[in-house]
Tab-separated table of C-alpha atoms in Angstrom:
chain	number	residue	atom	x	y	z
A	30	MET	CA	-5.370	-6.214	10.979
A	31	ASP	CA	-2.671	-8.850	10.532
A	32	LEU	CA	-0.709	-9.929	7.497
A	33	THR	CA	-3.190	-12.673	6.655
A	34	THR	CA	-5.953	-10.126	6.455
A	35	ILE	CA	-3.953	-8.072	4.000
A	36	LYS	CA	-3.611	-11.151	1.836
A	37	LYS	CA	-7.335	-11.764	1.999
A	38	ILE	CA	-8.018	-8.255	0.803
A	39	GLY	CA	-5.723	-8.887	-2.132
A	40	LEU	CA	-7.392	-12.159	-3.023
A	41	SER	CA	-10.900	-10.830	-2.695
A	42	ALA	CA	-9.955	-8.051	-5.029
A	43	LEU	CA	-9.176	-10.700	-7.653
A	44	VAL	CA	-5.582	-9.741	-7.907
A	45	VAL	CA	-3.396	-12.369	-9.432
A	46	PHE	CA	-0.475	-12.260	-7.115
A	47	ILE	CA	0.545	-10.816	-3.827
A	48	PHE	CA	4.049	-10.234	-2.737
A	49	LEU	CA	4.511	-9.175	0.802
A	50	VAL	CA	7.659	-8.189	2.540
A	51	TYR	CA	7.738	-6.840	5.995
A	52	ALA	CA	10.885	-5.599	7.549
A	53	VAL	CA	11.647	-3.671	10.661
A	54	HIS	CA	15.000	-2.006	10.949
A	55	ASP	CA	16.042	-0.810	14.325
A	56	ARG	CA	17.923	2.401	14.164
A	57	ILE	CA	21.445	2.252	15.478
A	58	ASP	CA	20.608	4.450	18.451
A	59	GLY	CA	17.539	2.326	19.107
A	60	ARG	CA	15.238	5.292	19.556
A	61	GLU	CA	13.409	5.017	16.286
A	62	GLU	CA	12.485	2.240	13.987
A	63	THR	CA	11.567	2.011	10.370
A	64	ASN	CA	8.524	0.133	9.186
A	65	ARG	CA	8.454	-0.763	5.544
A	66	VAL	CA	5.987	-2.982	3.780
A	67	VAL	CA	5.812	-3.752	0.098
A	68	ILE	CA	2.697	-5.172	-1.479
A	69	SER	CA	2.472	-5.914	-5.160
A	70	THR	CA	-1.030	-6.191	-6.525
A	71	GLU	CA	-0.006	-7.548	-9.857
A	72	SER	CA	1.972	-10.483	-11.133
A	73	LEU	CA	4.461	-10.500	-13.971
A	74	ILE	CA	6.207	-7.435	-12.631
A	75	PRO	CA	9.837	-8.137	-12.054
A	76	SER	CA	11.380	-6.014	-9.372
A	77	PRO	CA	13.265	-3.114	-10.900
A	78	PHE	CA	16.334	-4.298	-9.083
A	79	ALA	CA	15.799	-8.022	-9.477
A	80	THR	CA	18.967	-10.003	-9.249
A	81	SER	CA	18.271	-12.243	-12.225
A	82	GLN	CA	19.696	-11.058	-15.503
A	83	PRO	CA	17.297	-10.907	-18.441
A	84	ALA	CA	18.541	-12.593	-21.584
A	85	SER	CA	20.340	-9.947	-23.591
A	86	LYS	CA	19.710	-9.278	-27.218
A	87	TYR	CA	22.466	-6.727	-27.649
A	88	LYS	CA	26.017	-7.446	-28.597
A	89	ASP	CA	28.728	-5.620	-26.747
A	90	GLY	CA	30.263	-2.691	-28.534
A	91	THR	CA	29.838	0.975	-29.306
A	92	TYR	CA	27.159	2.078	-31.737
A	93	THR	CA	26.634	5.474	-33.239
A	94	GLY	CA	23.147	6.577	-34.191
A	95	PRO	CA	22.413	8.762	-37.186
A	96	VAL	CA	22.105	12.510	-36.839
A	97	THR	CA	18.486	13.052	-35.914
A	98	ASP	CA	16.352	16.133	-35.736
A	99	ALA	CA	15.786	16.956	-32.080
A	100	TYR	CA	14.006	19.859	-30.546
A	101	TYR	CA	16.834	22.337	-30.762
A	102	GLY	CA	18.351	20.996	-33.946
A	103	ASP	CA	20.469	17.979	-34.746
A	104	VAL	CA	21.368	15.408	-32.173
A	105	GLN	CA	23.599	12.390	-32.491
A	106	VAL	CA	24.245	9.846	-29.789
A	107	GLN	CA	26.619	6.999	-29.277
A	108	VAL	CA	25.545	4.008	-27.251
A	109	ALA	CA	27.940	1.688	-25.499
A	110	VAL	CA	26.699	-1.833	-24.782
A	111	GLN	CA	28.531	-3.858	-22.182
A	112	GLY	CA	27.460	-7.224	-20.886
A	113	GLY	CA	24.449	-6.970	-23.169
A	114	LYS	CA	23.219	-3.776	-21.538
A	115	ILE	CA	23.493	-0.092	-22.265
A	116	SER	CA	26.410	1.075	-20.192
A	117	ASP	CA	26.750	4.579	-21.546
A	118	VAL	CA	25.034	7.063	-23.801
A	119	THR	CA	27.304	9.744	-25.229
A	120	PHE	CA	26.208	12.962	-26.816
A	121	LEU	CA	28.201	13.325	-30.041
A	122	LYS	CA	26.310	16.250	-31.409
A	123	TYR	CA	23.818	18.683	-29.996
A	124	PRO	CA	22.579	21.999	-31.252
A	125	ASN	CA	23.959	24.498	-28.774
A	126	ASP	CA	27.467	23.837	-30.022
A	127	ARG	CA	26.606	26.357	-32.694
A	128	ARG	CA	26.190	30.021	-31.950
A	129	THR	CA	23.325	30.516	-34.393
A	130	SER	CA	21.361	27.726	-32.815
A	131	ILE	CA	21.844	29.112	-29.313
A	132	GLU	CA	20.601	32.525	-30.368
A	133	ILE	CA	17.547	31.126	-32.078
A	134	ASN	CA	16.705	28.934	-29.108
A	135	GLN	CA	17.037	31.706	-26.591
A	136	GLN	CA	14.709	33.919	-28.541
A	137	ALA	CA	12.098	31.220	-28.889
A	138	MET	CA	11.975	29.958	-25.313
A	139	PRO	CA	14.121	29.708	-22.218
A	140	PHE	CA	17.233	27.661	-22.715
A	141	LEU	CA	16.985	24.517	-20.635
A	142	LYS	CA	19.992	22.539	-19.530
A	143	GLN	CA	20.526	19.254	-21.327
A	144	GLU	CA	22.704	16.274	-20.563
A	145	ALA	CA	23.166	12.706	-21.637
A	146	ILE	CA	21.796	10.440	-18.922
A	147	ASN	CA	24.339	8.549	-16.848
A	148	ALA	CA	24.112	5.817	-14.257
A	149	GLN	CA	24.287	7.217	-10.712
A	150	SER	CA	24.848	5.785	-7.274
A	151	THR	CA	21.997	3.621	-6.093
A	152	ASN	CA	22.372	4.773	-2.502
A	153	ILE	CA	18.752	5.896	-2.391
A	154	ASP	CA	15.572	5.451	-0.332
A	155	ILE	CA	12.951	5.264	-3.089
A	156	VAL	CA	12.772	4.951	-6.869
A	157	SER	CA	10.579	7.112	-9.086
A	158	GLY	CA	9.703	5.735	-12.485
A	159	ALA	CA	7.144	3.949	-14.547
A	160	THR	CA	6.749	0.683	-12.672
A	161	GLN	CA	6.333	-2.243	-14.955
A	162	THR	CA	9.136	-3.627	-17.034
A	163	SER	CA	8.578	-2.880	-20.645
A	164	MET	CA	8.385	-5.324	-23.481
A	165	ALA	CA	8.814	-2.491	-25.898
A	166	PHE	CA	11.345	0.008	-24.653
A	167	ILE	CA	13.532	-1.018	-27.596
A	168	GLU	CA	11.552	1.628	-29.495
A	169	SER	CA	13.853	4.048	-27.777
A	170	LEU	CA	17.444	4.346	-28.840
A	171	LYS	CA	16.245	2.338	-31.798
A	172	SER	CA	18.540	3.670	-34.462
A	173	ALA	CA	21.674	3.010	-32.471
A	174	LEU	CA	20.593	-0.241	-30.879
A	175	ASP	CA	19.321	-1.831	-34.095
A	176	GLN	CA	22.970	-2.149	-34.997
A	177	ALA	CA	23.681	-4.004	-31.787
A	178	ILE	CA	21.220	-6.819	-32.464
B	20	MET	CA	-4.335	0.296	-11.159
B	21	GLY	CA	-2.321	-2.805	-10.295
B	22	MET	CA	0.884	-1.480	-8.848
B	23	PRO	CA	3.275	-2.034	-5.989
B	24	VAL	CA	2.645	0.163	-2.967
B	25	THR	CA	5.511	0.851	-0.592
B	26	LEU	CA	5.132	2.656	2.724
B	27	GLU	CA	7.737	3.661	5.226
B	28	ILE	CA	7.195	5.474	8.502
B	29	VAL	CA	10.304	6.510	10.386
B	30	ASP	CA	8.503	7.833	13.487
B	31	ILE	CA	8.906	5.499	16.429
B	32	LYS	CA	5.213	5.268	17.313
B	33	ALA	CA	4.218	3.740	13.960
B	34	THR	CA	2.530	0.359	14.176
B	35	GLN	CA	1.513	-2.307	11.701
B	36	LYS	CA	-2.063	-1.064	12.086
B	37	ASP	CA	-1.147	2.360	10.677
B	38	LEU	CA	0.384	0.752	7.607
B	39	ASP	CA	-2.537	-1.656	7.206
B	40	GLU	CA	-5.001	1.185	7.176
B	41	VAL	CA	-3.255	2.860	4.256
B	42	PHE	CA	-2.906	-0.433	2.352
B	43	SER	CA	-6.636	-0.966	2.827
B	44	TYR	CA	-7.235	2.518	1.472
B	45	PHE	CA	-5.277	1.680	-1.701
B	46	ALA	CA	-7.236	-1.566	-2.091
B	47	TRP	CA	-10.456	0.434	-1.787
B	48	VAL	CA	-9.270	2.907	-4.453
B	49	ASP	CA	-8.258	0.032	-6.726
B	50	ASN	CA	-11.654	-1.656	-6.356
B	51	LYS	CA	-13.403	1.562	-7.309
B	52	PHE	CA	-11.251	3.012	-10.078
B	53	SER	CA	-9.493	0.080	-11.772
B	54	THR	CA	-10.577	-0.408	-15.368
B	55	TYR	CA	-9.129	-3.938	-15.114
B	56	LYS	CA	-11.700	-4.993	-12.532
B	57	ARG	CA	-15.068	-6.166	-13.837
B	58	ASP	CA	-16.935	-5.032	-10.744
B	59	SER	CA	-15.307	-1.636	-10.257
B	60	GLU	CA	-17.441	1.453	-10.383
B	61	ILE	CA	-15.519	2.827	-13.379
B	62	THR	CA	-16.008	-0.419	-15.329
B	63	LYS	CA	-19.732	-0.434	-14.566
B	64	PHE	CA	-19.942	3.196	-15.659
B	65	ASN	CA	-18.084	2.428	-18.903
B	66	GLU	CA	-20.488	-0.444	-19.553
B	67	GLY	CA	-23.485	1.819	-18.980
B	68	LYS	CA	-24.563	-0.067	-15.844
B	69	ILE	CA	-24.249	3.075	-13.723
B	70	GLN	CA	-25.565	6.445	-14.825
B	71	ARG	CA	-23.461	9.556	-14.399
B	72	ARG	CA	-25.768	11.085	-11.785
B	73	ASP	CA	-25.548	7.907	-9.694
B	74	LEU	CA	-21.746	7.918	-9.453
B	75	SER	CA	-20.110	8.084	-6.024
B	76	HIS	CA	-18.948	11.515	-4.927
B	77	GLU	CA	-15.328	10.339	-5.172
B	78	MET	CA	-15.847	9.395	-8.821
B	79	LYS	CA	-17.588	12.675	-9.554
B	80	ASP	CA	-14.719	14.479	-7.830
B	81	ILE	CA	-12.155	12.694	-10.020
B	82	PHE	CA	-14.165	13.512	-13.181
B	83	GLU	CA	-14.239	17.155	-12.120
B	84	LYS	CA	-10.518	17.212	-11.354
B	85	SER	CA	-9.829	15.639	-14.758
B	86	LEU	CA	-11.800	18.361	-16.530
B	87	GLN	CA	-9.926	21.006	-14.576
B	88	THR	CA	-6.596	19.422	-15.539
B	89	LYS	CA	-7.683	19.218	-19.172
B	90	LYS	CA	-8.305	22.981	-19.118
B	91	GLU	CA	-5.058	23.796	-17.329
B	92	ALA	CA	-3.086	21.594	-19.700
B	93	ASP	CA	-4.644	23.091	-22.814
B	94	GLY	CA	-6.386	19.868	-23.779
B	95	TYR	CA	-3.368	17.601	-23.272
B	96	PHE	CA	-5.112	15.581	-20.612
B	97	ASP	CA	-8.184	13.481	-21.192
B	98	ILE	CA	-9.434	10.508	-19.219
B	99	LYS	CA	-11.801	9.715	-22.101
B	100	HIS	CA	-10.216	7.702	-24.886
B	101	HIS	CA	-12.334	6.210	-27.677
B	102	GLY	CA	-15.472	6.628	-25.567
B	103	THR	CA	-14.068	4.853	-22.506
B	104	TYR	CA	-13.055	6.543	-19.282
B	105	ASP	CA	-9.720	5.624	-17.720
B	106	PRO	CA	-8.901	7.954	-14.809
B	107	SER	CA	-5.643	6.207	-13.835
B	108	GLY	CA	-3.603	9.248	-14.932
B	109	ILE	CA	-5.069	11.264	-12.072
B	110	VAL	CA	-6.301	8.709	-9.512
B	111	LYS	CA	-2.843	7.494	-8.521
B	112	GLY	CA	-1.540	10.889	-7.407
B	113	TRP	CA	-4.843	11.654	-5.707
B	114	ALA	CA	-4.729	8.361	-3.775
B	115	ILE	CA	-1.103	8.875	-2.710
B	116	TYR	CA	-1.960	12.380	-1.536
B	117	ASN	CA	-4.897	11.066	0.512
B	118	ALA	CA	-2.768	8.272	1.959
B	119	ALA	CA	-0.177	10.825	3.082
B	120	GLN	CA	-2.986	12.811	4.709
B	121	ILE	CA	-3.991	9.709	6.697
B	122	PHE	CA	-0.450	9.511	8.091
B	123	LYS	CA	-0.385	13.246	8.815
B	124	GLN	CA	-3.680	13.015	10.694
B	125	ARG	CA	-2.001	10.431	12.901
B	126	ASN	CA	0.744	12.950	13.590
B	127	PHE	CA	3.435	11.133	11.647
B	128	LYS	CA	6.059	13.539	10.409
B	129	ASN	CA	8.669	11.393	8.684
B	130	PHE	CA	7.409	8.962	6.056
B	131	PHE	CA	6.898	8.276	2.395
B	132	VAL	CA	4.083	6.815	0.323
B	133	ASP	CA	5.081	5.240	-2.991
B	134	ALA	CA	2.559	3.801	-5.429
B	135	GLY	CA	3.972	2.579	-8.692
B	136	GLY	CA	6.947	4.922	-8.704
B	137	ASP	CA	5.006	8.067	-7.791
B	138	ILE	CA	5.955	9.297	-4.355
B	139	GLN	CA	5.050	11.719	-1.573
B	140	VAL	CA	7.842	12.225	0.940
B	141	CYS	CA	7.456	13.987	4.274
B	142	GLY	CA	10.077	14.975	6.798
B	143	LYS	CA	13.368	13.085	6.871
B	144	ASN	CA	14.561	9.534	6.274
B	145	SER	CA	15.759	7.132	8.976
B	146	GLU	CA	19.159	8.838	8.987
B	147	GLY	CA	17.546	12.192	9.699
B	148	LYS	CA	18.405	13.439	6.210
B	149	ASN	CA	16.342	14.430	3.201
B	150	TRP	CA	14.796	11.510	1.353
B	151	LYS	CA	16.927	10.306	-1.559
B	152	VAL	CA	14.702	9.622	-4.556
B	153	GLY	CA	16.292	8.023	-7.608
B	154	ILE	CA	14.920	8.515	-11.118
B	155	LYS	CA	14.919	5.215	-12.949
B	156	ASN	CA	16.799	4.841	-16.233
B	157	PRO	CA	14.038	4.193	-18.794
B	158	PHE	CA	16.481	2.182	-20.910
B	159	ASN	CA	17.832	0.055	-18.098
B	160	GLN	CA	15.527	-0.203	-15.149
B	161	ARG	CA	18.213	-1.514	-12.847
B	162	GLN	CA	19.948	1.847	-13.100
B	163	ILE	CA	19.335	5.243	-11.570
B	164	VAL	CA	20.130	8.283	-13.710
B	165	LYS	CA	19.458	11.050	-11.201
B	166	VAL	CA	19.282	11.257	-7.418
B	167	LEU	CA	17.050	13.869	-5.798
B	168	SER	CA	17.270	15.057	-2.213
B	169	VAL	CA	13.760	16.032	-1.145
B	170	SER	CA	11.531	16.689	1.842
B	171	ASP	CA	7.771	17.435	1.933
B	172	LEU	CA	7.467	17.072	-1.826
B	173	GLY	CA	5.779	14.907	-4.432
B	174	VAL	CA	7.784	13.207	-7.186
B	175	ALA	CA	5.918	11.701	-10.136
B	176	THR	CA	7.318	10.058	-13.248
B	177	SER	CA	5.355	9.413	-16.399
B	178	GLY	CA	6.942	7.002	-18.817
B	179	THR	CA	6.303	4.812	-21.797
B	180	TYR	CA	8.752	2.055	-20.931
B	181	GLU	CA	6.043	0.519	-18.768
B	182	ARG	CA	3.913	-1.898	-20.840
B	183	GLY	CA	5.118	-0.324	-24.055
B	184	GLN	CA	3.669	2.919	-25.311
B	185	HIS	CA	0.677	3.942	-23.273
B	186	VAL	CA	0.568	7.705	-23.074
B	187	TYR	CA	-1.423	9.197	-25.932
B	188	ASN	CA	-1.464	12.673	-27.292
B	189	PRO	CA	-5.224	13.247	-26.917
B	190	LYS	CA	-5.171	15.938	-29.586
B	191	LYS	CA	-3.667	13.741	-32.272
B	192	ASP	CA	-4.757	10.335	-30.936
B	193	LYS	CA	-1.194	9.164	-31.382
B	194	PRO	CA	1.103	7.508	-28.867
B	195	ILE	CA	4.039	9.559	-27.641
B	196	THR	CA	7.335	8.125	-28.864
B	197	GLU	CA	9.866	10.971	-28.848
B	198	ILE	CA	10.176	11.133	-25.062
B	199	VAL	CA	10.345	8.148	-22.731
B	200	SER	CA	10.317	9.570	-19.202
B	201	LEU	CA	9.201	12.796	-17.550
B	202	THR	CA	9.625	13.399	-13.830
B	203	VAL	CA	7.832	16.263	-12.096
B	204	VAL	CA	8.682	17.522	-8.592
B	205	GLY	CA	6.166	19.717	-6.789
B	206	SER	CA	4.652	20.517	-3.431
B	207	ASN	CA	2.193	17.652	-3.537
B	208	ILE	CA	1.966	14.421	-5.428
B	209	TYR	CA	-1.564	14.943	-6.738
B	210	GLU	CA	-0.434	18.060	-8.600
B	211	ALA	CA	2.900	16.572	-9.673
B	212	ASP	CA	1.242	13.408	-11.014
B	213	ARG	CA	-1.493	15.042	-13.067
B	214	PHE	CA	0.944	17.576	-14.543
B	215	ALA	CA	3.477	14.836	-15.315
B	216	THR	CA	0.813	12.911	-17.237
B	217	ALA	CA	-0.349	16.003	-19.122
B	218	ALA	CA	3.175	17.218	-19.890
B	219	PHE	CA	4.161	13.771	-21.147
B	220	ALA	CA	1.271	13.849	-23.614
B	221	MET	CA	2.742	17.050	-25.070
B	222	GLY	CA	5.896	15.202	-26.120
B	223	LYS	CA	9.021	17.360	-26.258
B	224	GLU	CA	6.998	20.505	-25.533
B	225	GLY	CA	6.046	19.065	-22.137
B	226	ILE	CA	9.155	20.243	-20.324
B	227	TYR	CA	8.302	23.838	-21.292
B	228	PHE	CA	4.819	23.384	-19.865
B	229	ILE	CA	6.444	22.401	-16.549
B	230	GLU	CA	8.930	25.270	-16.874
B	231	LYS	CA	6.024	27.717	-16.986
B	232	LEU	CA	4.236	26.199	-13.963
B	233	ASN	CA	4.952	27.952	-10.700
B	234	GLY	CA	6.377	25.692	-8.020
B	235	PHE	CA	7.114	22.705	-10.287
B	236	GLU	CA	10.353	21.423	-11.742
B	237	GLY	CA	10.845	18.705	-14.325
B	238	TYR	CA	13.368	16.250	-15.777
B	239	MET	CA	12.585	14.828	-19.213
B	240	ILE	CA	14.441	12.012	-20.955
B	241	ASP	CA	14.032	11.663	-24.700
B	242	GLU	CA	14.291	8.606	-26.917
B	243	ASN	CA	17.982	9.302	-27.547
B	244	GLY	CA	18.864	9.279	-23.854
B	245	ILE	CA	19.185	13.058	-23.656
B	246	ALA	CA	17.713	14.694	-20.564
B	247	THR	CA	16.307	18.223	-20.434
B	248	GLN	CA	15.658	19.879	-17.088
B	249	THR	CA	13.739	22.970	-16.001
B	250	SER	CA	15.620	26.072	-14.799
B	251	ASN	CA	15.495	25.346	-11.065
B	252	PHE	CA	15.476	21.557	-11.138
B	253	SER	CA	19.068	21.425	-9.882
B	254	LYS	CA	18.002	22.633	-6.417
B	255	TYR	CA	16.569	19.149	-5.856
B	256	GLU	CA	19.664	17.327	-7.098
B	257	ASN	CA	21.587	15.394	-4.485
B	258	ASN	CA	25.175	16.578	-4.523
């Protein structure tokens, strides 16, 4: 089956758009090669690492959210926006900074490690995540980011 | 399902034909199970054009697996929503698992199958090392917030940042808003995917559901950007 046939399958399946990339990378030692093909069966899905910048609606700055009731108790986060994007999320307050809270949590269920998420190196092979770009992820971090609009 | 499918085979004997076969398999799955396709079997079933007893054995199998998952997840998994069946929460992992089996039957040892961000990795990457799987930042999809180093494992992420809120708590018929991403790592992608979907529907309790499951680890990100991980999740972290 050649590449044209793949496209025909896509079209016959009434998909809107087909994006096809085929790349062969020879390994340095030449003994093995890597075959990678990407097919998208849907349009309107920007690549997660697209080079174009979406128009930003956030102003640069640091915004502190209100103290909110999280699973273990109160949580408060600070969001830094740089270049119109979230550059950092800082944990200002979380419940296991108090002895009473720790004891209560440990009795109720195993204590699970928590951390504020942070951007990591993108030296990776594959990405796991929900695929399509959201129109509505602003729901999240709402309290802090509402101030940035 | 409508999702990008990415395949990579490191083994030298891999040909375009091997990749084409698996792409054709995904197209076949899509034509059967997509609720967005007017002529798919699931759409015809939802419209009453096909009776339950006349369903294909694959469809019956998926219905059975969904019921089993519903039981195991204490009701937090249901492909039936407002009288319509949408099996996408279980079909994706099942299809990725089957695709990986196709490669294994052809004696490929080092490859991955990725459909819409859910992944089965086998063997090593082209550098002979464990596969590096990045977990996407739900608030900024150009960023990675965690890098896993894995081999012969499934990695599935359920999230609501895709097309807005779409995971419902089937018990309350309410969309989940308090968590935005839940990644599950387990021995195979079918299991990891269905448990990720079910655990996500539990909201903040979901990570404890994963904690209790033998052989599965999880990484949950809440709406405030705080991540909670299961006890042994760190063994998969790339250091």
